[in-house]
């Protein structure tokens, strides 16, 4: 940790720390909805379908965010319009297809294979002010959407059948949630890449869900876990000179596994006969 503190004088580390905190805020806002509404696979798929767009943007020297957002939002709208939006088989095929198309574009068409690892796994130590601005703007959008439609998302999640009589039955509410999750995924791409973008949005919330049942507590604990794991990953990566995204994925997974193991006996004891 001392090496991390000593390196904070470098601008790239300052940007990385700010990005971690912004993404932790996004995780606190969106992560609980992803977990409670069972949208973890969607979040991972929304990140992966951006891979072809990222390859094209890198090959043509275009800004990556607009093309990635177009891919992710298009997928979100497709899921929102589908009568079977939870069809994991179709989503799995789309995941494989997106990776295959991206790989073909990178190796045979765009000839940008050298940057594929960064597109897939991101980097927290080569961020730009534009990346920070994108994350900040997405955090504001997520906050506004939460304030406007949070009650409807909650009602739709717990009782879809009764939500219509309470004014929250429109599928547009679900569509907005999917679009906001897709935008959150896009904001995380520069830091952790298309394969790991769901790590910050899903795993801290899944970990917090093992400990908290109330939405407010779940949101606060998710934010703290995301921030703590992100900062710890920065320190470990700085010490070992390895990719931050990979360290973050391993660390977040390890924390989840430890808490799951620690809480499993309690869950067994309180299980009704």
mmCIF file of C-alpha atoms in Angstrom:
data_model
loop_
_atom_site.group_PDB
_atom_site.id
_atom_site.type_symbol
_atom_site.label_atom_id
_atom_site.label_comp_id
_atom_site.label_asym_id
_atom_site.label_seq_id
_atom_site.Cartn_x
_atom_site.Cartn_y
_atom_site.Cartn_z
ATOM 1 C CA UNK A 1 0.000 0.000 0.000
ATOM 2 C CA UNK A 2 2.943 2.327 0.661
ATOM 3 C CA UNK A 3 4.001 1.967 -2.975
ATOM 4 C CA UNK A 4 0.492 2.940 -4.051
ATOM 5 C CA UNK A 5 0.580 6.038 -1.846
ATOM 6 C CA UNK A 6 4.021 7.018 -3.102
ATOM 7 C CA UNK A 7 2.891 6.644 -6.723
ATOM 8 C CA UNK A 8 -0.167 8.870 -6.314
ATOM 9 C CA UNK A 9 1.944 11.801 -7.448
ATOM 10 C CA UNK A 10 1.820 10.319 -10.948
ATOM 11 C CA UNK A 11 -1.119 11.521 -13.004
ATOM 12 C CA UNK A 12 -1.952 8.052 -14.334
ATOM 13 C CA UNK A 13 -2.399 6.770 -10.776
ATOM 14 C CA UNK A 14 -4.576 9.730 -9.854
ATOM 15 C CA UNK A 15 -6.820 9.024 -12.838
ATOM 16 C CA UNK A 16 -6.907 5.325 -11.942
ATOM 17 C CA UNK A 17 -7.969 6.068 -8.371
ATOM 18 C CA UNK A 18 -10.684 8.481 -9.482
ATOM 19 C CA UNK A 19 -11.946 5.900 -11.980
ATOM 20 C CA UNK A 20 -12.092 3.205 -9.296
ATOM 21 C CA UNK A 21 -14.186 5.457 -7.061
ATOM 22 C CA UNK A 22 -16.533 6.431 -9.907
ATOM 23 C CA UNK A 23 -17.014 2.800 -10.907
ATOM 24 C CA UNK A 24 -17.597 1.920 -7.262
ATOM 25 C CA UNK A 25 -20.416 4.462 -7.280
ATOM 26 C CA UNK A 26 -21.845 2.845 -10.402
ATOM 27 C CA UNK A 27 -21.542 -0.544 -8.753
ATOM 28 C CA UNK A 28 -23.445 0.733 -5.722
ATOM 29 C CA UNK A 29 -26.264 2.063 -7.911
ATOM 30 C CA UNK A 30 -26.535 -0.708 -10.493
ATOM 31 C CA UNK A 31 -25.068 -3.781 -8.816
ATOM 32 C CA UNK A 32 -27.985 -4.400 -6.427
ATOM 33 C CA UNK A 33 -30.462 -4.202 -9.316
ATOM 34 C CA UNK A 34 -28.366 -6.604 -11.386
ATOM 35 C CA UNK A 35 -28.313 -9.110 -8.531
ATOM 36 C CA UNK A 36 -31.908 -8.674 -7.347
ATOM 37 C CA UNK A 37 -33.312 -8.763 -10.880
ATOM 38 C CA UNK A 38 -31.029 -11.659 -11.882
ATOM 39 C CA UNK A 39 -29.324 -9.752 -14.678
ATOM 40 C CA UNK A 40 -25.720 -10.829 -14.080
ATOM 41 C CA UNK A 41 -25.568 -12.825 -17.319
ATOM 42 C CA UNK A 42 -27.082 -9.881 -19.181
ATOM 43 C CA UNK A 43 -24.405 -7.534 -17.796
ATOM 44 C CA UNK A 44 -21.645 -9.906 -18.890
ATOM 45 C CA UNK A 45 -23.226 -10.323 -22.324
ATOM 46 C CA UNK A 46 -23.699 -6.563 -22.755
ATOM 47 C CA UNK A 47 -19.978 -6.115 -22.143
ATOM 48 C CA UNK A 48 -18.942 -8.916 -24.473
ATOM 49 C CA UNK A 49 -21.071 -7.773 -27.421
ATOM 50 C CA UNK A 50 -19.081 -4.528 -27.444
ATOM 51 C CA UNK A 51 -15.916 -6.392 -28.472
ATOM 52 C CA UNK A 52 -16.471 -6.152 -32.265
ATOM 53 C CA UNK A 53 -17.239 -2.448 -31.927
ATOM 54 C CA UNK A 54 -14.097 -1.905 -29.872
ATOM 55 C CA UNK A 55 -11.982 -3.669 -32.506
ATOM 56 C CA UNK A 56 -13.436 -1.556 -35.325
ATOM 57 C CA UNK A 57 -12.927 1.629 -33.320
ATOM 58 C CA UNK A 58 -9.299 0.721 -32.574
ATOM 59 C CA UNK A 59 -8.586 -0.148 -36.213
ATOM 60 C CA UNK A 60 -10.086 3.099 -37.539
ATOM 61 C CA UNK A 61 -8.716 5.269 -34.713
ATOM 62 C CA UNK A 62 -12.253 6.232 -33.699
ATOM 63 C CA UNK A 63 -13.516 6.933 -30.175
ATOM 64 C CA UNK A 64 -14.395 3.568 -28.673
ATOM 65 C CA UNK A 65 -17.227 4.649 -26.387
ATOM 66 C CA UNK A 66 -19.844 5.547 -29.051
ATOM 67 C CA UNK A 67 -19.452 2.266 -30.959
ATOM 68 C CA UNK A 68 -19.365 0.242 -27.754
ATOM 69 C CA UNK A 69 -22.443 2.036 -26.455
ATOM 70 C CA UNK A 70 -24.267 1.397 -29.729
ATOM 71 C CA UNK A 71 -23.560 -2.347 -29.467
ATOM 72 C CA UNK A 72 -24.486 -2.597 -25.785
ATOM 73 C CA UNK A 73 -27.640 -0.482 -26.012
ATOM 74 C CA UNK A 74 -28.798 -2.326 -29.137
ATOM 75 C CA UNK A 75 -28.447 -5.593 -27.247
ATOM 76 C CA UNK A 76 -30.315 -4.141 -24.250
ATOM 77 C CA UNK A 77 -33.191 -3.010 -26.452
ATOM 78 C CA UNK A 78 -33.285 -6.408 -28.146
ATOM 79 C CA UNK A 79 -33.597 -8.136 -24.775
ATOM 80 C CA UNK A 80 -36.198 -5.619 -23.594
ATOM 81 C CA UNK A 81 -38.375 -6.227 -26.665
ATOM 82 C CA UNK A 82 -38.067 -9.993 -26.515
ATOM 83 C CA UNK A 83 -40.872 -12.016 -24.979
ATOM 84 C CA UNK A 84 -38.187 -14.326 -23.588
ATOM 85 C CA UNK A 85 -35.650 -11.812 -22.331
ATOM 86 C CA UNK A 86 -34.196 -14.366 -19.917
ATOM 87 C CA UNK A 87 -33.289 -16.893 -22.633
ATOM 88 C CA UNK A 88 -29.784 -17.803 -21.504
ATOM 89 C CA UNK A 89 -29.200 -20.115 -24.472
ATOM 90 C CA UNK A 90 -29.673 -17.297 -26.981
ATOM 91 C CA UNK A 91 -27.530 -14.986 -24.866
ATOM 92 C CA UNK A 92 -24.788 -17.609 -24.709
ATOM 93 C CA UNK A 93 -24.780 -17.995 -28.482
ATOM 94 C CA UNK A 94 -24.595 -14.225 -28.864
ATOM 95 C CA UNK A 95 -21.645 -14.127 -26.472
ATOM 96 C CA UNK A 96 -19.709 -16.696 -28.469
ATOM 97 C CA UNK A 97 -20.649 -15.002 -31.735
ATOM 98 C CA UNK A 98 -19.486 -11.579 -30.548
ATOM 99 C CA UNK A 99 -16.128 -12.955 -29.427
ATOM 100 C CA UNK A 100 -15.714 -14.830 -32.714
ATOM 101 C CA UNK A 101 -16.586 -11.795 -34.849
ATOM 102 C CA UNK A 102 -14.277 -9.598 -32.794
ATOM 103 C CA UNK A 103 -11.421 -12.095 -33.104
ATOM 104 C CA UNK A 104 -11.871 -12.357 -36.888
ATOM 105 C CA UNK A 105 -11.979 -8.582 -37.245
ATOM 106 C CA UNK A 106 -8.879 -8.170 -35.094
ATOM 107 C CA UNK A 107 -6.765 -10.841 -36.783
ATOM 108 C CA UNK A 108 -7.878 -10.922 -40.425
ATOM 109 C CA UNK A 109 -9.614 -7.631 -41.183
ATOM 110 C CA UNK A 110 -8.510 -4.818 -38.920
ATOM 111 C CA UNK A 111 -5.012 -6.219 -38.248
ATOM 112 C CA UNK A 112 -5.185 -4.773 -34.731
ATOM 113 C CA UNK A 113 -4.279 -7.933 -32.863
ATOM 114 C CA UNK A 114 -1.652 -6.189 -30.757
ATOM 115 C CA UNK A 115 -4.323 -4.307 -28.825
ATOM 116 C CA UNK A 116 -6.776 -7.151 -28.324
ATOM 117 C CA UNK A 117 -5.586 -7.847 -24.777
ATOM 118 C CA UNK A 118 -6.361 -4.272 -23.784
ATOM 119 C CA UNK A 119 -9.794 -4.445 -25.422
ATOM 120 C CA UNK A 120 -10.592 -7.641 -23.549
ATOM 121 C CA UNK A 121 -9.030 -6.824 -20.176
ATOM 122 C CA UNK A 122 -8.708 -3.031 -20.122
ATOM 123 C CA UNK A 123 -6.159 -1.024 -18.177
ATOM 124 C CA UNK A 124 -6.540 1.231 -15.170
ATOM 125 C CA UNK A 125 -3.109 2.773 -15.685
ATOM 126 C CA UNK A 126 -3.621 4.222 -19.176
ATOM 127 C CA UNK A 127 -6.869 6.111 -18.684
ATOM 128 C CA UNK A 128 -7.580 9.527 -20.146
ATOM 129 C CA UNK A 129 -9.665 12.425 -18.816
ATOM 130 C CA UNK A 130 -12.289 11.428 -21.400
ATOM 131 C CA UNK A 131 -12.628 8.023 -19.708
ATOM 132 C CA UNK A 132 -13.142 9.741 -16.357
ATOM 133 C CA UNK A 133 -15.717 12.089 -17.866
ATOM 134 C CA UNK A 134 -17.602 9.138 -19.374
ATOM 135 C CA UNK A 135 -17.743 7.340 -16.031
ATOM 136 C CA UNK A 136 -18.855 10.495 -14.234
ATOM 137 C CA UNK A 137 -21.586 11.176 -16.796
ATOM 138 C CA UNK A 138 -22.786 7.575 -16.607
ATOM 139 C CA UNK A 139 -22.901 7.793 -12.813
ATOM 140 C CA UNK A 140 -25.116 10.879 -13.085
ATOM 141 C CA UNK A 141 -27.388 9.150 -15.619
ATOM 142 C CA UNK A 142 -27.673 6.077 -13.396
ATOM 143 C CA UNK A 143 -28.483 8.251 -10.400
ATOM 144 C CA UNK A 144 -31.207 10.126 -12.270
ATOM 145 C CA UNK A 145 -32.698 6.889 -13.587
ATOM 146 C CA UNK A 146 -32.636 5.417 -10.092
ATOM 147 C CA UNK A 147 -34.414 8.469 -8.679
ATOM 148 C CA UNK A 148 -37.048 8.411 -11.411
ATOM 149 C CA UNK A 149 -37.704 4.685 -11.754
ATOM 150 C CA UNK A 150 -36.219 2.965 -8.698
ATOM 151 C CA UNK A 151 -39.634 2.270 -7.152
ATOM 152 C CA UNK A 152 -40.893 0.718 -10.387
ATOM 153 C CA UNK A 153 -37.777 -1.461 -10.693
ATOM 154 C CA UNK A 154 -38.298 -2.676 -7.137
ATOM 155 C CA UNK A 155 -41.961 -3.489 -7.669
ATOM 156 C CA UNK A 156 -41.301 -5.211 -10.984
ATOM 157 C CA UNK A 157 -38.609 -7.307 -9.365
ATOM 158 C CA UNK A 158 -40.622 -8.522 -6.390
ATOM 159 C CA UNK A 159 -44.095 -8.863 -7.907
ATOM 160 C CA UNK A 160 -44.339 -8.375 -11.699
ATOM 161 C CA UNK A 161 -47.978 -9.488 -11.735
ATOM 162 C CA UNK A 162 -49.126 -6.893 -9.212
ATOM 163 C CA UNK A 163 -46.849 -4.099 -10.413
ATOM 164 C CA UNK A 164 -49.299 -3.066 -13.138
ATOM 165 C CA UNK A 165 -51.992 -2.115 -10.652
ATOM 166 C CA UNK A 166 -49.424 -0.024 -8.773
ATOM 167 C CA UNK A 167 -48.361 1.917 -11.854
ATOM 168 C CA UNK A 168 -45.105 0.061 -12.442
ATOM 169 C CA UNK A 169 -46.202 -2.602 -14.881
ATOM 170 C CA UNK A 170 -44.845 -1.141 -18.109
ATOM 171 C CA UNK A 171 -42.016 -3.077 -19.734
ATOM 172 C CA UNK A 172 -40.478 0.298 -20.531
ATOM 173 C CA UNK A 173 -39.292 0.366 -16.919
ATOM 174 C CA UNK A 174 -37.411 -2.882 -17.446
ATOM 175 C CA UNK A 175 -36.060 -1.598 -20.747
ATOM 176 C CA UNK A 176 -34.699 1.526 -19.072
ATOM 177 C CA UNK A 177 -32.963 -0.577 -16.425
ATOM 178 C CA UNK A 178 -31.325 -2.723 -19.104
ATOM 179 C CA UNK A 179 -30.161 0.339 -21.041
ATOM 180 C CA UNK A 180 -28.686 1.934 -17.911
ATOM 181 C CA UNK A 181 -26.882 -1.309 -17.050
ATOM 182 C CA UNK A 182 -25.527 -1.412 -20.616
ATOM 183 C CA UNK A 183 -24.248 2.158 -20.269
ATOM 184 C CA UNK A 184 -22.640 1.271 -16.949
ATOM 185 C CA UNK A 185 -20.861 -1.624 -18.617
ATOM 186 C CA UNK A 186 -19.579 0.689 -21.362
ATOM 187 C CA UNK A 187 -18.230 3.101 -18.741
ATOM 188 C CA UNK A 188 -16.192 0.250 -17.220
ATOM 189 C CA UNK A 189 -14.678 -0.941 -20.516
ATOM 190 C CA UNK A 190 -11.625 1.310 -20.512
ATOM 191 C CA UNK A 191 -10.676 0.195 -17.017
ATOM 192 C CA UNK A 192 -11.380 -3.543 -17.091
ATOM 193 C CA UNK A 193 -12.190 -4.467 -20.706
ATOM 194 C CA UNK A 194 -15.089 -6.271 -22.318
ATOM 195 C CA UNK A 195 -14.454 -9.609 -20.592
ATOM 196 C CA UNK A 196 -14.140 -8.198 -17.072
ATOM 197 C CA UNK A 197 -16.511 -5.221 -17.203
ATOM 198 C CA UNK A 198 -19.140 -7.088 -15.230
ATOM 199 C CA UNK A 199 -16.692 -7.785 -12.379
ATOM 200 C CA UNK A 200 -17.097 -4.360 -10.779
ATOM 201 C CA UNK A 201 -20.841 -4.225 -11.399
ATOM 202 C CA UNK A 202 -21.810 -7.749 -10.358
ATOM 203 C CA UNK A 203 -19.372 -9.401 -7.948
ATOM 204 C CA UNK A 204 -19.349 -6.758 -5.159
ATOM 205 C CA UNK A 205 -23.156 -6.696 -5.179
ATOM 206 C CA UNK A 206 -23.333 -10.496 -5.159
ATOM 207 C CA UNK A 207 -20.943 -10.508 -2.198
ATOM 208 C CA UNK A 208 -22.929 -7.855 -0.345
ATOM 209 C CA UNK A 209 -26.143 -9.793 -0.974
ATOM 210 C CA UNK A 210 -24.769 -12.589 1.202
ATOM 211 C CA UNK A 211 -24.677 -10.172 4.136
ATOM 212 C CA UNK A 212 -27.494 -7.683 3.621
ATOM 213 C CA UNK A 213 -31.177 -8.032 2.788
ATOM 214 C CA UNK A 214 -32.237 -4.370 2.747
ATOM 215 C CA UNK A 215 -31.707 -2.360 -0.431
ATOM 216 C CA UNK A 216 -30.067 0.607 1.287
ATOM 217 C CA UNK A 217 -27.587 -1.534 3.184
ATOM 218 C CA UNK A 218 -26.953 -3.638 0.102
ATOM 219 C CA UNK A 219 -26.146 -0.534 -1.914
ATOM 220 C CA UNK A 220 -23.792 0.921 0.699
ATOM 221 C CA UNK A 221 -21.921 -2.333 1.234
ATOM 222 C CA UNK A 222 -21.645 -2.878 -2.523
ATOM 223 C CA UNK A 223 -20.035 0.531 -2.961
ATOM 224 C CA UNK A 224 -17.589 -0.055 -0.122
ATOM 225 C CA UNK A 225 -16.613 -3.475 -1.432
ATOM 226 C CA UNK A 226 -16.151 -2.201 -4.989
ATOM 227 C CA UNK A 227 -14.015 0.725 -3.828
ATOM 228 C CA UNK A 228 -11.958 -1.382 -1.424
ATOM 229 C CA UNK A 229 -11.361 -4.169 -3.926
ATOM 230 C CA UNK A 230 -10.477 -1.678 -6.656
ATOM 231 C CA UNK A 231 -7.951 0.173 -4.507
ATOM 232 C CA UNK A 232 -6.463 -3.092 -3.235
ATOM 233 C CA UNK A 233 -6.167 -4.357 -6.819
ATOM 234 C CA UNK A 234 -4.331 -1.176 -7.773
ATOM 235 C CA UNK A 235 -1.882 -1.655 -4.911
ATOM 236 C CA UNK A 236 -1.287 -5.346 -5.685
ATOM 237 C CA UNK A 237 -0.877 -4.718 -9.410
ATOM 238 C CA UNK A 238 1.548 -1.877 -8.694
ATOM 239 C CA UNK A 239 3.574 -4.150 -6.438
ATOM 240 C CA UNK A 240 3.624 -7.183 -8.760
ATOM 241 C CA UNK A 241 3.624 -5.287 -12.081
ATOM 242 C CA UNK A 242 0.619 -7.180 -13.448
ATOM 243 C CA UNK A 243 -2.672 -6.172 -15.067
ATOM 244 C CA UNK A 244 -5.044 -4.459 -12.654
ATOM 245 C CA UNK A 245 -8.191 -5.927 -14.214
ATOM 246 C CA UNK A 246 -7.020 -9.497 -13.730
ATOM 247 C CA UNK A 247 -6.021 -8.809 -10.125
ATOM 248 C CA UNK A 248 -9.399 -7.210 -9.487
ATOM 249 C CA UNK A 249 -11.246 -10.217 -10.899
ATOM 250 C CA UNK A 250 -9.271 -12.661 -8.753
ATOM 251 C CA UNK A 251 -9.572 -10.506 -5.640
ATOM 252 C CA UNK A 252 -13.314 -9.911 -6.005
ATOM 253 C CA UNK A 253 -13.889 -13.607 -6.649
ATOM 254 C CA UNK A 254 -11.807 -14.568 -3.617
ATOM 255 C CA UNK A 255 -13.702 -12.175 -1.340
ATOM 256 C CA UNK A 256 -17.011 -13.569 -2.596
ATOM 257 C CA UNK A 257 -15.858 -17.154 -2.032
ATOM 258 C CA UNK A 258 -14.623 -16.422 1.495
ATOM 259 C CA UNK A 259 -17.829 -14.673 2.543
ATOM 260 C CA UNK A 260 -19.964 -17.356 0.908
ATOM 261 C CA UNK A 261 -18.067 -20.027 2.842
ATOM 262 C CA UNK A 262 -18.350 -18.063 6.089
ATOM 263 C CA UNK A 263 -22.083 -17.470 5.747
ATOM 264 C CA UNK A 264 -23.017 -20.948 4.502
ATOM 265 C CA UNK A 265 -23.276 -22.517 8.002
ATOM 266 C CA UNK A 266 -25.557 -19.689 9.119
ATOM 267 C CA UNK A 267 -27.799 -20.190 6.090
ATOM 268 C CA UNK A 268 -28.030 -23.908 6.862
ATOM 269 C CA UNK A 269 -28.923 -23.260 10.517
ATOM 270 C CA UNK A 270 -31.767 -20.863 9.723
ATOM 271 C CA UNK A 271 -33.219 -22.990 6.924
ATOM 272 C CA UNK A 272 -36.739 -24.075 7.908
ATOM 273 C CA UNK A 273 -37.369 -27.781 8.360
#
